XYZ file of N, CA and C in Angstrom:
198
model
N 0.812 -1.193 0.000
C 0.000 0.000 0.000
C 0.857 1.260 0.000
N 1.533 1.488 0.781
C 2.691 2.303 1.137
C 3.609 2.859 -0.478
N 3.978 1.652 -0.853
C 4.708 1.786 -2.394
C 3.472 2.156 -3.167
N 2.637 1.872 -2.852
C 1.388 2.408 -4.187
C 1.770 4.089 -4.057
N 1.342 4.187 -2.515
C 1.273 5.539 -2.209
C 1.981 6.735 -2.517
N 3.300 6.023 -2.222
C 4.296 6.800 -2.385
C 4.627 7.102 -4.561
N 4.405 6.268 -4.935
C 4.225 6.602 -6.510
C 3.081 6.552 -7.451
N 1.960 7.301 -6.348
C 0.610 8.081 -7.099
C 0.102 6.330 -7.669
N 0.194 5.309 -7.120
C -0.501 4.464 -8.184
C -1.530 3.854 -7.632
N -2.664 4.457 -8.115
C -3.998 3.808 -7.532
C -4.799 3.548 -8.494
N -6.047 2.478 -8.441
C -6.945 2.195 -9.066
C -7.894 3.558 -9.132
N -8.470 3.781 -10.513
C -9.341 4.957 -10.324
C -10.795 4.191 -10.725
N -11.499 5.140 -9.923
C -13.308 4.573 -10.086
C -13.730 3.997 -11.419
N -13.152 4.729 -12.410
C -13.570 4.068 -13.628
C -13.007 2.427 -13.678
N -11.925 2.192 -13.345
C -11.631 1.062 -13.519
C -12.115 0.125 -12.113
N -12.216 0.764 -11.245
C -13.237 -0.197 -10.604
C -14.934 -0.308 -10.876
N -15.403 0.391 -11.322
C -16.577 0.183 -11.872
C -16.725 -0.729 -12.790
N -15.679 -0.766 -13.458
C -15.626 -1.895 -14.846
C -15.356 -2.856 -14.438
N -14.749 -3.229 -13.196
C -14.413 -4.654 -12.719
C -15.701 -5.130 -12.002
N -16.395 -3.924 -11.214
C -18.033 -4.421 -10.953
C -18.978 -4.759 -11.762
N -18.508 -4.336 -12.586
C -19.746 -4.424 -14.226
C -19.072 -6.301 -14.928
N -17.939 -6.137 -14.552
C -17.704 -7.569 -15.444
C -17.935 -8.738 -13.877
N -18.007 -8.465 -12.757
C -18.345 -9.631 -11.805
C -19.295 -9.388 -12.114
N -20.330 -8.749 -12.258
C -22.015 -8.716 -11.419
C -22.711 -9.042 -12.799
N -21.913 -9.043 -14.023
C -22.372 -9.730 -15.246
C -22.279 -11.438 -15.153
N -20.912 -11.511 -14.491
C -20.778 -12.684 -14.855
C -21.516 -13.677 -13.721
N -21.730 -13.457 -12.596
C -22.382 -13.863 -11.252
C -23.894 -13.256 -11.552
N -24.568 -13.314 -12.727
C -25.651 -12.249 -13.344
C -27.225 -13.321 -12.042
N -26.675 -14.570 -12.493
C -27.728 -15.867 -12.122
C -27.455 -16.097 -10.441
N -27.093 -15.027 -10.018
C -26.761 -15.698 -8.625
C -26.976 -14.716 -7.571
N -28.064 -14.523 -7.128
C -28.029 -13.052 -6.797
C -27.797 -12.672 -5.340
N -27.193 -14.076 -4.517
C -26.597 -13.833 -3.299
C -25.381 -13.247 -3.441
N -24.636 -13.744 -4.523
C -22.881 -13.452 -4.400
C -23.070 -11.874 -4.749
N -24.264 -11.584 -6.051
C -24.541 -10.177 -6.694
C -24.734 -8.673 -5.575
N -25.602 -9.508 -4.389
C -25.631 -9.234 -3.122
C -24.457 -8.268 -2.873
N -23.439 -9.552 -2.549
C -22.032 -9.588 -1.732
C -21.079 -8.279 -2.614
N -21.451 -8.265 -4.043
C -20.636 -7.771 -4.804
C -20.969 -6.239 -4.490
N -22.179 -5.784 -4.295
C -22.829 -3.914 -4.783
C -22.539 -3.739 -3.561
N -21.715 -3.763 -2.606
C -21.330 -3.304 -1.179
C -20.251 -2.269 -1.259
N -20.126 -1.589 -0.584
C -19.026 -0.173 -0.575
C -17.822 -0.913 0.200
N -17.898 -2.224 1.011
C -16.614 -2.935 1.239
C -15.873 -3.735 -0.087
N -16.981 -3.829 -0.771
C -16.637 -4.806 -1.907
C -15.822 -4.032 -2.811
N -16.446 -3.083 -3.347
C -16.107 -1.970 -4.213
C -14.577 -1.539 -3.137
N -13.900 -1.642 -2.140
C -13.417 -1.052 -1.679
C -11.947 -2.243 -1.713
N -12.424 -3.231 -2.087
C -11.576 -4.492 -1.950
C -11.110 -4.820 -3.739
N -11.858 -4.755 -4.101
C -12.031 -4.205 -5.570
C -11.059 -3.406 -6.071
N -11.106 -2.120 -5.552
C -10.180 -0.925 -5.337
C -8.773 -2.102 -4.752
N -8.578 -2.171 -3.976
C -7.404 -2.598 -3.323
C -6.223 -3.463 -4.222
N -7.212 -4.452 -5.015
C -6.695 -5.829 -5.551
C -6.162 -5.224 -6.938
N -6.815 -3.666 -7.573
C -6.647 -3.528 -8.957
C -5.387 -2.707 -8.234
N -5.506 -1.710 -7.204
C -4.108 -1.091 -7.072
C -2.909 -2.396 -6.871
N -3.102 -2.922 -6.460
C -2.165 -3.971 -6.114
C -1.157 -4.692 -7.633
N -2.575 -4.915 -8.867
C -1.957 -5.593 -9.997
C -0.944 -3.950 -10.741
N -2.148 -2.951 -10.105
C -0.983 -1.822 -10.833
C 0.565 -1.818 -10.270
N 0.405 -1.824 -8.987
C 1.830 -1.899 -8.564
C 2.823 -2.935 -9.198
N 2.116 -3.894 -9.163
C 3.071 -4.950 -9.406
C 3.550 -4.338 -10.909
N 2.234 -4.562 -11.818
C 2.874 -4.450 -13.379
C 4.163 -3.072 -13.036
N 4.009 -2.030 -12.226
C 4.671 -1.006 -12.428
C 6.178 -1.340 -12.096
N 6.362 -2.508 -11.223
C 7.728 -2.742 -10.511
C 8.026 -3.781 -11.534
N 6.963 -4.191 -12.638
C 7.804 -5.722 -13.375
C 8.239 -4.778 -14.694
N 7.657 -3.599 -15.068
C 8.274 -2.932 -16.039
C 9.553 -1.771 -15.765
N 10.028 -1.613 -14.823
C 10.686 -0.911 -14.003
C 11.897 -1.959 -13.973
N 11.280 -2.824 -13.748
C 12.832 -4.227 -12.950
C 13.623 -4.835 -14.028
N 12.119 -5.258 -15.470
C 12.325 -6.010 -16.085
C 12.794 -5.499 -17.509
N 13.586 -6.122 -18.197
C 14.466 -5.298 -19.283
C 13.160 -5.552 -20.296
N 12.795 -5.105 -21.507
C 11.861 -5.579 -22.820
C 12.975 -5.589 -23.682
């Protein structure tokens, strides 16, 4: 979290919205998990997991030669 922080890299709403739009499509038939998904913890965990793949990609293009 800290390394996100420190180099501005966060998930922005648009791209968590789009990750809610592709679970709550795909969990469309299930409407307990659909439930679980439209929560402001969810959306917030959501947030967390996409900053997380940003970080990473940012330290594997940083580390890694192309």
């Amino acid at each position: 979290r800290q390394f996100g922080k420190e180099n501005k890299i966060e998930a922005n709403s648009d791209e968590v919205k789009h990750e809610l739009e592709h679970l709550l499509e795909h969990f469309a038939n299930q409407p307990e998990v659909m439930a679980k998904i439209d929560t402001a913890d969810y959306r917030e965990h959501i947030k967390e997991n996409l900053t997380h793949q940003q970080v990473i990609k940012w330290l594997k293009d940083k580390l890694v030669e192309k």
